[in-house]
Structures are given as structure tokens and as C-alpha cells.
Amino acid sequence: MNTPNETTRRDFIKTSALAGTAIAASPFLAPQAKSAEVRLKGDKIRIGHIGCGSVSGSYLPVMTKHPKVEVVSVCDIIPERAKKRAEQFKVPNVYPNIDEMLAGAEFDFLINTTSMPSHYPVNKKALEAGKHVWSEKPMALEVSKGQELIALAKQKGVGFWAAPNCVTSPQFEFMAKTIASGRIGKVTAAHGTYGHGGPTWSAWFYQKGGGSLYDLGVYNVTTLTGLLGPVTEVVGMTDKVYDTRKVDDKGVIKVESDENTMLIMRHQSGVLSHVQTGFGYFDGERLAGERKLYSMDVMGTKGVMHLQGWDWSSAGVDLAYEGEAVLETQCKDAWKYEWVGGAAYVCDRLLDGQPSLITPEHGLHVLDVMNACHESQATGQRVKCQTVFPWPLIKAA
Ligand SMILES: NC(=O)c1ccc[n+]([C@@H]2O[C@H](COP(=O)([O-])OP(=O)(O)OC[C@H]3O[C@@H](n4cnc5c(N)ncnc54)[C@H](O)[C@@H]3O)[C@@H](O)[C@H]2O)c1
């Protein structure tokens, strides 16, 4: 017999589904509020992981070590990749497509690390089958498709979230609380940057549905909207750097997606912010000594903040403000989840019943902003955003 704090697997699946409902169906739920009573003892969340390419090699070590998670299946349309991951991480079941995985060994939670054009169809099938879903970014390629997935998750009573997870870092929390405290005055402007020479392994990064904004700029758009709130309008310019690229899976291919991108956002709060991202950046620079690259700057009327390192792997926040005008490094705390821990983070929220800082509405808004940038490039116009998300994510201390 179960004590009040113990659940059978069937009870757990029922209560965790309710938690998913609470999170997904309450877009205006304050993150501080408790979302649902979900407790688990002596049982695990069963994971099906689809997409066994590059990033699965970073996800699987995290998920297979998680004490309350059991990775039951791996799947890839290139079956050798799934077999290799199964052997590497001792996963018992291997499938060549989503349909066979859904019809095979039971699982509760899908991790989707397929290529971007496959995100929507794979997410849709898993949600239709009543699975909780963690998707790599973006959740879909079109805003209407993302809206459809969020509605489907609500209808099925399951959780749905998309990477990245940078709003769960201690440095994000520190910056959000610093802004809310008024210490740097009225925030007027912000800047984020993330780029490198471009992935070398898969062609889809350079084809329709790929590109540096969806792959890299997405981190900065998530952090800046997370800190400064929803965006009302966007101006963007994108460009290619090369006509062709040589990649491991397809040889020489034509470049069709953005490799050099500038995105300007006007936030509802009145702040103007900017993201610079690309696949055409020299990435061999090395910084001497303790100095760390700043990837993000937030400017206020009474102070400034600079984020050390990338927003998905930060070493601290340098802060200066009126009365303390010398930059000093704050918040050097290690991040429990790191960039690859988004799925572990939402599993933990399903298990402890606490609301997630990562919400599907935020992921959808980020997609809306990125697509507005592409539309601005295509039309030469300033483009209005169609969506909002529950904000602020973190309130003042
Ligand atoms: N590689 C990284 O370091 C990294 C880091 C963070 C996020 N991401 C994100 O993770 C996702 C995957 O990136 P990647 O670098 O691992 O790509 P990848 O090309 O190495 O791997 C993608 C895998 O998905 C498989 N796949 C595609 N469609 C499928 C389908 N319908 N069903 C089953 N399998 C399918 C492919 O065969 C491939 O093995 C992307 O959204 C990317 O932006 C990658």
C-alpha cells in the first residue's frame, strides 16, 4: 500500500500528466507559484530519445546518470547512429523511426534532438501519443505550427518545452533580479552575440529550416526576452557568407540559410536590444588570464551588466552602478543543469511539482521573433510580433 508520499507507476504517470497540464495550460502562472502536487518514490520517468546525432552524445550522459530517469529507447532514421548510442549508453531498445518507437517499449517522456525541420512532425506525433516532450530548438519552423503543438499538449494533458534552457542559469537569475531591483536604473538597451565558424557535420544546418539564428542566435533571443520581456517589433538583416559548404554527411552543398544575422528588437517595456549571430566568425580567439569574453551587455541609466562567457555557459556577471562604478564580478555560481540539462531540468520539475522557468509560450515567442527577423530581411519592413509569453520569469528578491 502506498503512503501519501509514494505513488505507483500508474499514479505517477497520471499525476505527472496533470503537472504537465498545469504548466502548459496556465500561461500566466507565476513561476513562484506551486504548479501541482507531484511526488515520486521508487519509480522513474521513462525516456525515449530520438535523434542520435552530435548533441545526443552530450544529452545521454546526463540523462542516463539521472537517478529518477530511465532511458528505455533510442531512435534515429539512420539506424546505425541509434545502435551506436544504445551500445554506448546501454539503452535496451533501438528504433528506426518515431512510429516504431511509439508502438514499441513504453515510455513517458520524449527527448527530441533531431534536425530542426524534423522537430514539428516528431513533436506532434509524440504529443498525440500522450508523451511529455522536450524538443531541441526551435519547437517548429512556423509560429502557427508551434501554436498547434502547444494546444495539442494542453488537450492531451502533457508537458511540452523547447530548448534552450539558459533562463535556468544562476547568472540569468542574478541579472533578472538586478534589473528588477532597480540597481542599474531604467534599462535602455542590451546586446547579445553568439557565433562560430559553423557546424561541419550535417548539411541541414545550411538548408531551408536551418541557419545561424535558429541554431545560435536563439540563445541570445531567449535570454534577452527572458530578461527584458516580450518583443513588439523586429528589424532584421541576414546574409550568407559562402555560396557552398563542405559537410561530413553530404559533401559540397549549396548554402540556403542565414550565416550572418543582425536582429534588432523593441521590447514591450520600451528597451531596444540587439542580437548578432553567425556561422562566419573566426572562433580561434583565446583570452589571456582571468578575462572572459562578454557575450551580453545590459545598459541602464544608473549601471551596466556584462555577462562573462556565453549565456549557455557563463562564468559570472560584471556589474558597475552609481556609487560602485568599478566593474566587479558577481554571481560566479556553477549552474546545476548546464546547457545540456534542459530535459533533466523539466523532468525534475515534473517530479517535484514546481513550475518550470522554461515555458512553451516563451519558446513560441522566441520563434516568432526569429521568424520576424527573416520576414524583415525578405520584405525590407519592420515586422510586428504576434505572440507574448508570461513575464517576468523571475521577480525581484
Ligand atoms: N550539436 C550540438 O552541439 C548542439 C548543441 C545544442 C543544440 N543542438 C540542437 O540539437 C539538434 C540536433 O543537432 P545535432 O547537431 O545533434 O544534429 P545532427 O545532424 O548531428 O543529428 C540529428 C539527428 O537526427 C536524425 N533525424 C533527423 N530527422 C529524424 C526523424 N524524423 N526521426 C528520427 N531521427 C531523425 C538524423 O539522422 C541525425 O542523426 C538541433 O536542433 C541543434 O540545433 C545541437
PDB file of N, CA, C and O in Angstrom, residues 55-118:
ATOM      1  N   VAL A  55      24.466  16.104 -30.813  1.00  0.00           N
ATOM      2  CA  VAL A  55      24.144  16.579 -29.455  1.00  0.00           C
ATOM      3  C   VAL A  55      23.636  15.461 -28.547  1.00  0.00           C
ATOM      4  O   VAL A  55      23.715  15.576 -27.321  1.00  0.00           O
ATOM      5  N   SER A  56      23.174  14.356 -29.128  1.00  0.00           N
ATOM      6  CA  SER A  56      22.731  13.229 -28.284  1.00  0.00           C
ATOM      7  C   SER A  56      23.902  12.703 -27.458  1.00  0.00           C
ATOM      8  O   SER A  56      23.718  12.179 -26.361  1.00  0.00           O
ATOM      9  N   GLY A  57      25.117  12.868 -27.979  1.00  0.00           N
ATOM     10  CA  GLY A  57      26.315  12.431 -27.250  1.00  0.00           C
ATOM     11  C   GLY A  57      26.561  13.274 -26.001  1.00  0.00           C
ATOM     12  O   GLY A  57      27.319  12.871 -25.117  1.00  0.00           O
ATOM     13  N   SER A  58      25.928  14.442 -25.912  1.00  0.00           N
ATOM     14  CA  SER A  58      26.024  15.260 -24.693  1.00  0.00           C
ATOM     15  C   SER A  58      24.802  15.076 -23.802  1.00  0.00           C
ATOM     16  O   SER A  58      24.907  15.143 -22.575  1.00  0.00           O
ATOM     17  N   TYR A  59      23.629  14.823 -24.405  1.00  0.00           N
ATOM     18  CA  TYR A  59      22.412  14.618 -23.594  1.00  0.00           C
ATOM     19  C   TYR A  59      22.458  13.274 -22.848  1.00  0.00           C
ATOM     20  O   TYR A  59      22.102  13.195 -21.679  1.00  0.00           O
ATOM     21  N   LEU A  60      22.820  12.214 -23.573  1.00  0.00           N
ATOM     22  CA  LEU A  60      22.663  10.881 -22.987  1.00  0.00           C
ATOM     23  C   LEU A  60      23.497  10.656 -21.718  1.00  0.00           C
ATOM     24  O   LEU A  60      23.015  10.018 -20.787  1.00  0.00           O
ATOM     25  N   PRO A  61      24.732  11.200 -21.635  1.00  0.00           N
ATOM     26  CA  PRO A  61      25.453  11.028 -20.364  1.00  0.00           C
ATOM     27  C   PRO A  61      24.704  11.657 -19.187  1.00  0.00           C
ATOM     28  O   PRO A  61      24.719  11.120 -18.078  1.00  0.00           O
ATOM     29  N   VAL A  62      24.012  12.777 -19.427  1.00  0.00           N
ATOM     30  CA  VAL A  62      23.262  13.440 -18.349  1.00  0.00           C
ATOM     31  C   VAL A  62      22.037  12.599 -17.978  1.00  0.00           C
ATOM     32  O   VAL A  62      21.796  12.297 -16.806  1.00  0.00           O
ATOM     33  N   MET A  63      21.275  12.195 -18.993  1.00  0.00           N
ATOM     34  CA  MET A  63      20.006  11.518 -18.699  1.00  0.00           C
ATOM     35  C   MET A  63      20.235  10.097 -18.162  1.00  0.00           C
ATOM     36  O   MET A  63      19.464   9.631 -17.326  1.00  0.00           O
ATOM     37  N   THR A  64      21.271   9.411 -18.650  1.00  0.00           N
ATOM     38  CA  THR A  64      21.482   8.039 -18.154  1.00  0.00           C
ATOM     39  C   THR A  64      22.063   8.040 -16.732  1.00  0.00           C
ATOM     40  O   THR A  64      22.021   7.024 -16.061  1.00  0.00           O
ATOM     41  N   LYS A  65      22.567   9.192 -16.283  1.00  0.00           N
ATOM     42  CA  LYS A  65      23.069   9.268 -14.887  1.00  0.00           C
ATOM     43  C   LYS A  65      22.012   9.819 -13.941  1.00  0.00           C
ATOM     44  O   LYS A  65      22.201   9.829 -12.726  1.00  0.00           O
ATOM     45  N   HIS A  66      20.893  10.334 -14.475  1.00  0.00           N
ATOM     46  CA  HIS A  66      19.871  10.938 -13.620  1.00  0.00           C
ATOM     47  C   HIS A  66      19.214   9.846 -12.770  1.00  0.00           C
ATOM     48  O   HIS A  66      18.723   8.847 -13.315  1.00  0.00           O
ATOM     49  N   PRO A  67      19.191  10.004 -11.441  1.00  0.00           N
ATOM     50  CA  PRO A  67      18.705   8.910 -10.595  1.00  0.00           C
ATOM     51  C   PRO A  67      17.221   8.599 -10.772  1.00  0.00           C
ATOM     52  O   PRO A  67      16.785   7.496 -10.434  1.00  0.00           O
ATOM     53  N   LYS A  68      16.444   9.530 -11.285  1.00  0.00           N
ATOM     54  CA  LYS A  68      14.997   9.269 -11.392  1.00  0.00           C
ATOM     55  C   LYS A  68      14.537   9.159 -12.841  1.00  0.00           C
ATOM     56  O   LYS A  68      13.366   9.372 -13.152  1.00  0.00           O
ATOM     57  N   VAL A  69      15.481   8.834 -13.704  1.00  0.00           N
ATOM     58  CA  VAL A  69      15.173   8.727 -15.123  1.00  0.00           C
ATOM     59  C   VAL A  69      15.714   7.403 -15.638  1.00  0.00           C
ATOM     60  O   VAL A  69      16.760   6.937 -15.184  1.00  0.00           O
ATOM     61  N   GLU A  70      14.990   6.798 -16.558  1.00  0.00           N
ATOM     62  CA  GLU A  70      15.473   5.565 -17.194  1.00  0.00           C
ATOM     63  C   GLU A  70      15.325   5.755 -18.700  1.00  0.00           C
ATOM     64  O   GLU A  70      14.205   5.967 -19.186  1.00  0.00           O
ATOM     65  N   VAL A  71      16.430   5.733 -19.424  1.00  0.00           N
ATOM     66  CA  VAL A  71      16.349   5.876 -20.879  1.00  0.00           C
ATOM     67  C   VAL A  71      16.035   4.492 -21.439  1.00  0.00           C
ATOM     68  O   VAL A  71      16.868   3.591 -21.389  1.00  0.00           O
ATOM     69  N   VAL A  72      14.800   4.313 -21.941  1.00  0.00           N
ATOM     70  CA  VAL A  72      14.388   2.974 -22.388  1.00  0.00           C
ATOM     71  C   VAL A  72      14.625   2.755 -23.879  1.00  0.00           C
ATOM     72  O   VAL A  72      14.810   1.627 -24.321  1.00  0.00           O
ATOM     73  N   SER A  73      14.576   3.848 -24.680  1.00  0.00           N
ATOM     74  CA  SER A  73      14.697   3.675 -26.139  1.00  0.00           C
ATOM     75  C   SER A  73      15.508   4.786 -26.760  1.00  0.00           C
ATOM     76  O   SER A  73      15.463   5.935 -26.289  1.00  0.00           O
ATOM     77  N   VAL A  74      16.200   4.442 -27.849  1.00  0.00           N
ATOM     78  CA  VAL A  74      16.805   5.458 -28.713  1.00  0.00           C
ATOM     79  C   VAL A  74      16.340   5.188 -30.137  1.00  0.00           C
ATOM     80  O   VAL A  74      16.013   4.046 -30.486  1.00  0.00           O
ATOM     81  N   CYS A  75      16.311   6.256 -30.937  1.00  0.00           N
ATOM     82  CA  CYS A  75      15.747   6.139 -32.285  1.00  0.00           C
ATOM     83  C   CYS A  75      16.456   7.101 -33.218  1.00  0.00           C
ATOM     84  O   CYS A  75      16.781   8.235 -32.828  1.00  0.00           O
ATOM     85  N   ASP A  76      16.705   6.663 -34.459  1.00  0.00           N
ATOM     86  CA  ASP A  76      17.217   7.568 -35.488  1.00  0.00           C
ATOM     87  C   ASP A  76      16.866   6.977 -36.848  1.00  0.00           C
ATOM     88  O   ASP A  76      16.889   5.751 -37.020  1.00  0.00           O
ATOM     89  N   ILE A  77      16.572   7.854 -37.810  1.00  0.00           N
ATOM     90  CA  ILE A  77      16.302   7.361 -39.166  1.00  0.00           C
ATOM     91  C   ILE A  77      17.576   6.817 -39.816  1.00  0.00           C
ATOM     92  O   ILE A  77      17.509   6.158 -40.838  1.00  0.00           O
ATOM     93  N   ILE A  78      18.730   7.149 -39.228  1.00  0.00           N
ATOM     94  CA  ILE A  78      19.973   6.455 -39.631  1.00  0.00           C
ATOM     95  C   ILE A  78      20.222   5.429 -38.510  1.00  0.00           C
ATOM     96  O   ILE A  78      20.788   5.754 -37.462  1.00  0.00           O
ATOM     97  N   PRO A  79      19.740   4.182 -38.721  1.00  0.00           N
ATOM     98  CA  PRO A  79      19.692   3.225 -37.597  1.00  0.00           C
ATOM     99  C   PRO A  79      21.053   2.962 -36.943  1.00  0.00           C
ATOM    100  O   PRO A  79      21.111   2.725 -35.723  1.00  0.00           O
ATOM    101  N   GLU A  80      22.159   3.029 -37.730  1.00  0.00           N
ATOM    102  CA  GLU A  80      23.485   2.767 -37.111  1.00  0.00           C
ATOM    103  C   GLU A  80      23.779   3.776 -35.993  1.00  0.00           C
ATOM    104  O   GLU A  80      24.461   3.451 -35.023  1.00  0.00           O
ATOM    105  N   ARG A  81      23.274   5.007 -36.171  1.00  0.00           N
ATOM    106  CA  ARG A  81      23.528   6.013 -35.135  1.00  0.00           C
ATOM    107  C   ARG A  81      22.806   5.643 -33.838  1.00  0.00           C
ATOM    108  O   ARG A  81      23.344   5.798 -32.748  1.00  0.00           O
ATOM    109  N   ALA A  82      21.560   5.176 -33.979  1.00  0.00           N
ATOM    110  CA  ALA A  82      20.803   4.781 -32.786  1.00  0.00           C
ATOM    111  C   ALA A  82      21.464   3.570 -32.125  1.00  0.00           C
ATOM    112  O   ALA A  82      21.599   3.511 -30.900  1.00  0.00           O
ATOM    113  N   LYS A  83      21.919   2.609 -32.958  1.00  0.00           N
ATOM    114  CA  LYS A  83      22.566   1.398 -32.411  1.00  0.00           C
ATOM    115  C   LYS A  83      23.826   1.777 -31.640  1.00  0.00           C
ATOM    116  O   LYS A  83      24.101   1.269 -30.563  1.00  0.00           O
ATOM    117  N   LYS A  84      24.594   2.714 -32.210  1.00  0.00           N
ATOM    118  CA  LYS A  84      25.838   3.136 -31.570  1.00  0.00           C
ATOM    119  C   LYS A  84      25.555   3.769 -30.202  1.00  0.00           C
ATOM    120  O   LYS A  84      26.198   3.447 -29.198  1.00  0.00           O
ATOM    121  N   ARG A  85      24.554   4.648 -30.146  1.00  0.00           N
ATOM    122  CA  ARG A  85      24.206   5.281 -28.857  1.00  0.00           C
ATOM    123  C   ARG A  85      23.682   4.247 -27.858  1.00  0.00           C
ATOM    124  O   ARG A  85      23.976   4.322 -26.668  1.00  0.00           O
ATOM    125  N   ALA A  86      22.912   3.269 -28.370  1.00  0.00           N
ATOM    126  CA  ALA A  86      22.367   2.240 -27.473  1.00  0.00           C
ATOM    127  C   ALA A  86      23.502   1.451 -26.832  1.00  0.00           C
ATOM    128  O   ALA A  86      23.495   1.185 -25.628  1.00  0.00           O
ATOM    129  N   GLU A  87      24.510   1.114 -27.653  1.00  0.00           N
ATOM    130  CA  GLU A  87      25.651   0.356 -27.111  1.00  0.00           C
ATOM    131  C   GLU A  87      26.446   1.201 -26.125  1.00  0.00           C
ATOM    132  O   GLU A  87      26.804   0.761 -25.039  1.00  0.00           O
ATOM    133  N   GLN A  88      26.685   2.457 -26.534  1.00  0.00           N
ATOM    134  CA  GLN A  88      27.486   3.367 -25.709  1.00  0.00           C
ATOM    135  C   GLN A  88      26.861   3.596 -24.329  1.00  0.00           C
ATOM    136  O   GLN A  88      27.553   3.637 -23.327  1.00  0.00           O
ATOM    137  N   PHE A  89      25.521   3.746 -24.303  1.00  0.00           N
ATOM    138  CA  PHE A  89      24.855   4.135 -23.056  1.00  0.00           C
ATOM    139  C   PHE A  89      23.942   3.041 -22.493  1.00  0.00           C
ATOM    140  O   PHE A  89      23.121   3.301 -21.637  1.00  0.00           O
ATOM    141  N   LYS A  90      24.109   1.826 -23.013  1.00  0.00           N
ATOM    142  CA  LYS A  90      23.355   0.665 -22.506  1.00  0.00           C
ATOM    143  C   LYS A  90      21.840   0.915 -22.494  1.00  0.00           C
ATOM    144  O   LYS A  90      21.159   0.739 -21.479  1.00  0.00           O
ATOM    145  N   VAL A  91      21.323   1.332 -23.628  1.00  0.00           N
ATOM    146  CA  VAL A  91      19.875   1.562 -23.763  1.00  0.00           C
ATOM    147  C   VAL A  91      19.285   0.316 -24.416  1.00  0.00           C
ATOM    148  O   VAL A  91      19.765  -0.143 -25.463  1.00  0.00           O
ATOM    149  N   PRO A  92      18.233  -0.281 -23.805  1.00  0.00           N
ATOM    150  CA  PRO A  92      17.786  -1.604 -24.278  1.00  0.00           C
ATOM    151  C   PRO A  92      17.067  -1.646 -25.624  1.00  0.00           C
ATOM    152  O   PRO A  92      17.086  -2.670 -26.295  1.00  0.00           O
ATOM    153  N   ASN A  93      16.379  -0.570 -26.025  1.00  0.00           N
ATOM    154  CA  ASN A  93      15.554  -0.644 -27.243  1.00  0.00           C
ATOM    155  C   ASN A  93      16.001   0.369 -28.290  1.00  0.00           C
ATOM    156  O   ASN A  93      16.274   1.525 -27.955  1.00  0.00           O
ATOM    157  N   VAL A  94      16.042  -0.089 -29.552  1.00  0.00           N
ATOM    158  CA  VAL A  94      16.515   0.753 -30.659  1.00  0.00           C
ATOM    159  C   VAL A  94      15.457   0.742 -31.770  1.00  0.00           C
ATOM    160  O   VAL A  94      14.973  -0.330 -32.142  1.00  0.00           O
ATOM    161  N   TYR A  95      15.114   1.921 -32.295  1.00  0.00           N
ATOM    162  CA  TYR A  95      14.092   2.009 -33.356  1.00  0.00           C
ATOM    163  C   TYR A  95      14.573   2.885 -34.504  1.00  0.00           C
ATOM    164  O   TYR A  95      15.330   3.832 -34.298  1.00  0.00           O
ATOM    165  N   PRO A  96      14.055   2.588 -35.732  1.00  0.00           N
ATOM    166  CA  PRO A  96      14.485   3.348 -36.914  1.00  0.00           C
ATOM    167  C   PRO A  96      13.564   4.529 -37.258  1.00  0.00           C
ATOM    168  O   PRO A  96      13.848   5.256 -38.204  1.00  0.00           O
ATOM    169  N   ASN A  97      12.451   4.670 -36.544  1.00  0.00           N
ATOM    170  CA  ASN A  97      11.573   5.828 -36.792  1.00  0.00           C
ATOM    171  C   ASN A  97      10.630   6.032 -35.613  1.00  0.00           C
ATOM    172  O   ASN A  97      10.447   5.135 -34.784  1.00  0.00           O
ATOM    173  N   ILE A  98      10.012   7.207 -35.579  1.00  0.00           N
ATOM    174  CA  ILE A  98       9.145   7.591 -34.445  1.00  0.00           C
ATOM    175  C   ILE A  98       7.952   6.648 -34.311  1.00  0.00           C
ATOM    176  O   ILE A  98       7.556   6.306 -33.192  1.00  0.00           O
ATOM    177  N   ASP A  99       7.379   6.210 -35.427  1.00  0.00           N
ATOM    178  CA  ASP A  99       6.187   5.352 -35.349  1.00  0.00           C
ATOM    179  C   ASP A  99       6.512   4.045 -34.631  1.00  0.00           C
ATOM    180  O   ASP A  99       5.771   3.605 -33.768  1.00  0.00           O
ATOM    181  N   GLU A 100       7.650   3.448 -35.011  1.00  0.00           N
ATOM    182  CA  GLU A 100       8.018   2.180 -34.357  1.00  0.00           C
ATOM    183  C   GLU A 100       8.390   2.403 -32.901  1.00  0.00           C
ATOM    184  O   GLU A 100       8.114   1.564 -32.046  1.00  0.00           O
ATOM    185  N   MET A 101       9.000   3.544 -32.617  1.00  0.00           N
ATOM    186  CA  MET A 101       9.341   3.810 -31.210  1.00  0.00           C
ATOM    187  C   MET A 101       8.066   3.975 -30.381  1.00  0.00           C
ATOM    188  O   MET A 101       7.961   3.441 -29.276  1.00  0.00           O
ATOM    189  N   LEU A 102       7.082   4.697 -30.918  1.00  0.00           N
ATOM    190  CA  LEU A 102       5.838   4.913 -30.167  1.00  0.00           C
ATOM    191  C   LEU A 102       5.066   3.604 -29.990  1.00  0.00           C
ATOM    192  O   LEU A 102       4.358   3.426 -29.002  1.00  0.00           O
ATOM    193  N   ALA A 103       5.203   2.696 -30.960  1.00  0.00           N
ATOM    194  CA  ALA A 103       4.494   1.417 -30.863  1.00  0.00           C
ATOM    195  C   ALA A 103       5.286   0.388 -30.046  1.00  0.00           C
ATOM    196  O   ALA A 103       4.764  -0.680 -29.721  1.00  0.00           O
ATOM    197  N   GLY A 104       6.524   0.707 -29.710  1.00  0.00           N
ATOM    198  CA  GLY A 104       7.398  -0.257 -29.035  1.00  0.00           C
ATOM    199  C   GLY A 104       7.367  -0.134 -27.519  1.00  0.00           C
ATOM    200  O   GLY A 104       6.300   0.077 -26.932  1.00  0.00           O
ATOM    201  N   ALA A 105       8.548  -0.245 -26.900  1.00  0.00           N
ATOM    202  CA  ALA A 105       8.636  -0.231 -25.431  1.00  0.00           C
ATOM    203  C   ALA A 105       8.023   1.064 -24.890  1.00  0.00           C
ATOM    204  O   ALA A 105       8.257   2.141 -25.424  1.00  0.00           O
ATOM    205  N   GLU A 106       7.249   0.914 -23.821  1.00  0.00           N
ATOM    206  CA  GLU A 106       6.540   2.085 -23.269  1.00  0.00           C
ATOM    207  C   GLU A 106       7.503   3.112 -22.708  1.00  0.00           C
ATOM    208  O   GLU A 106       8.530   2.770 -22.110  1.00  0.00           O
ATOM    209  N   PHE A 107       7.178   4.367 -22.900  1.00  0.00           N
ATOM    210  CA  PHE A 107       7.931   5.442 -22.249  1.00  0.00           C
ATOM    211  C   PHE A 107       6.985   6.601 -21.966  1.00  0.00           C
ATOM    212  O   PHE A 107       5.841   6.625 -22.460  1.00  0.00           O
ATOM    213  N   ASP A 108       7.458   7.550 -21.152  1.00  0.00           N
ATOM    214  CA  ASP A 108       6.596   8.653 -20.694  1.00  0.00           C
ATOM    215  C   ASP A 108       6.971   9.990 -21.322  1.00  0.00           C
ATOM    216  O   ASP A 108       6.140  10.885 -21.423  1.00  0.00           O
ATOM    217  N   PHE A 109       8.246  10.128 -21.720  1.00  0.00           N
ATOM    218  CA  PHE A 109       8.801  11.456 -21.990  1.00  0.00           C
ATOM    219  C   PHE A 109       9.722  11.337 -23.203  1.00  0.00           C
ATOM    220  O   PHE A 109      10.648  10.528 -23.189  1.00  0.00           O
ATOM    221  N   LEU A 110       9.444  12.144 -24.236  1.00  0.00           N
ATOM    222  CA  LEU A 110      10.292  12.108 -25.437  1.00  0.00           C
ATOM    223  C   LEU A 110      11.304  13.243 -25.402  1.00  0.00           C
ATOM    224  O   LEU A 110      10.945  14.399 -25.149  1.00  0.00           O
ATOM    225  N   ILE A 111      12.562  12.912 -25.682  1.00  0.00           N
ATOM    226  CA  ILE A 111      13.582  13.939 -25.922  1.00  0.00           C
ATOM    227  C   ILE A 111      13.834  13.960 -27.423  1.00  0.00           C
ATOM    228  O   ILE A 111      14.185  12.937 -28.012  1.00  0.00           O
ATOM    229  N   ASN A 112      13.645  15.139 -28.015  1.00  0.00           N
ATOM    230  CA  ASN A 112      13.760  15.269 -29.467  1.00  0.00           C
ATOM    231  C   ASN A 112      15.001  16.085 -29.827  1.00  0.00           C
ATOM    232  O   ASN A 112      15.003  17.313 -29.712  1.00  0.00           O
ATOM    233  N   THR A 113      16.054  15.392 -30.259  1.00  0.00           N
ATOM    234  CA  THR A 113      17.264  16.088 -30.733  1.00  0.00           C
ATOM    235  C   THR A 113      17.494  15.761 -32.212  1.00  0.00           C
ATOM    236  O   THR A 113      18.621  15.536 -32.643  1.00  0.00           O
ATOM    237  N   THR A 114      16.401  15.729 -32.962  1.00  0.00           N
ATOM    238  CA  THR A 114      16.534  15.553 -34.414  1.00  0.00           C
ATOM    239  C   THR A 114      16.945  16.889 -35.036  1.00  0.00           C
ATOM    240  O   THR A 114      17.014  17.918 -34.360  1.00  0.00           O
ATOM    241  N   SER A 115      17.158  16.888 -36.349  1.00  0.00           N
ATOM    242  CA  SER A 115      17.468  18.121 -37.075  1.00  0.00           C
ATOM    243  C   SER A 115      16.230  19.029 -37.062  1.00  0.00           C
ATOM    244  O   SER A 115      15.099  18.552 -36.936  1.00  0.00           O
ATOM    245  N   MET A 116      16.449  20.335 -37.219  1.00  0.00           N
ATOM    246  CA  MET A 116      15.359  21.291 -36.994  1.00  0.00           C
ATOM    247  C   MET A 116      14.096  21.033 -37.831  1.00  0.00           C
ATOM    248  O   MET A 116      12.996  21.111 -37.305  1.00  0.00           O
ATOM    249  N   PRO A 117      14.211  20.722 -39.127  1.00  0.00           N
ATOM    250  CA  PRO A 117      12.985  20.502 -39.892  1.00  0.00           C
ATOM    251  C   PRO A 117      12.157  19.311 -39.387  1.00  0.00           C
ATOM    252  O   PRO A 117      10.967  19.223 -39.684  1.00  0.00           O
ATOM    253  N   SER A 118      12.776  18.409 -38.636  1.00  0.00           N
ATOM    254  CA  SER A 118      12.031  17.248 -38.110  1.00  0.00           C
ATOM    255  C   SER A 118      11.371  17.543 -36.758  1.00  0.00           C
ATOM    256  O   SER A 118      10.604  16.705 -36.266  1.00  0.00           O
TER     257      SER A 118
END
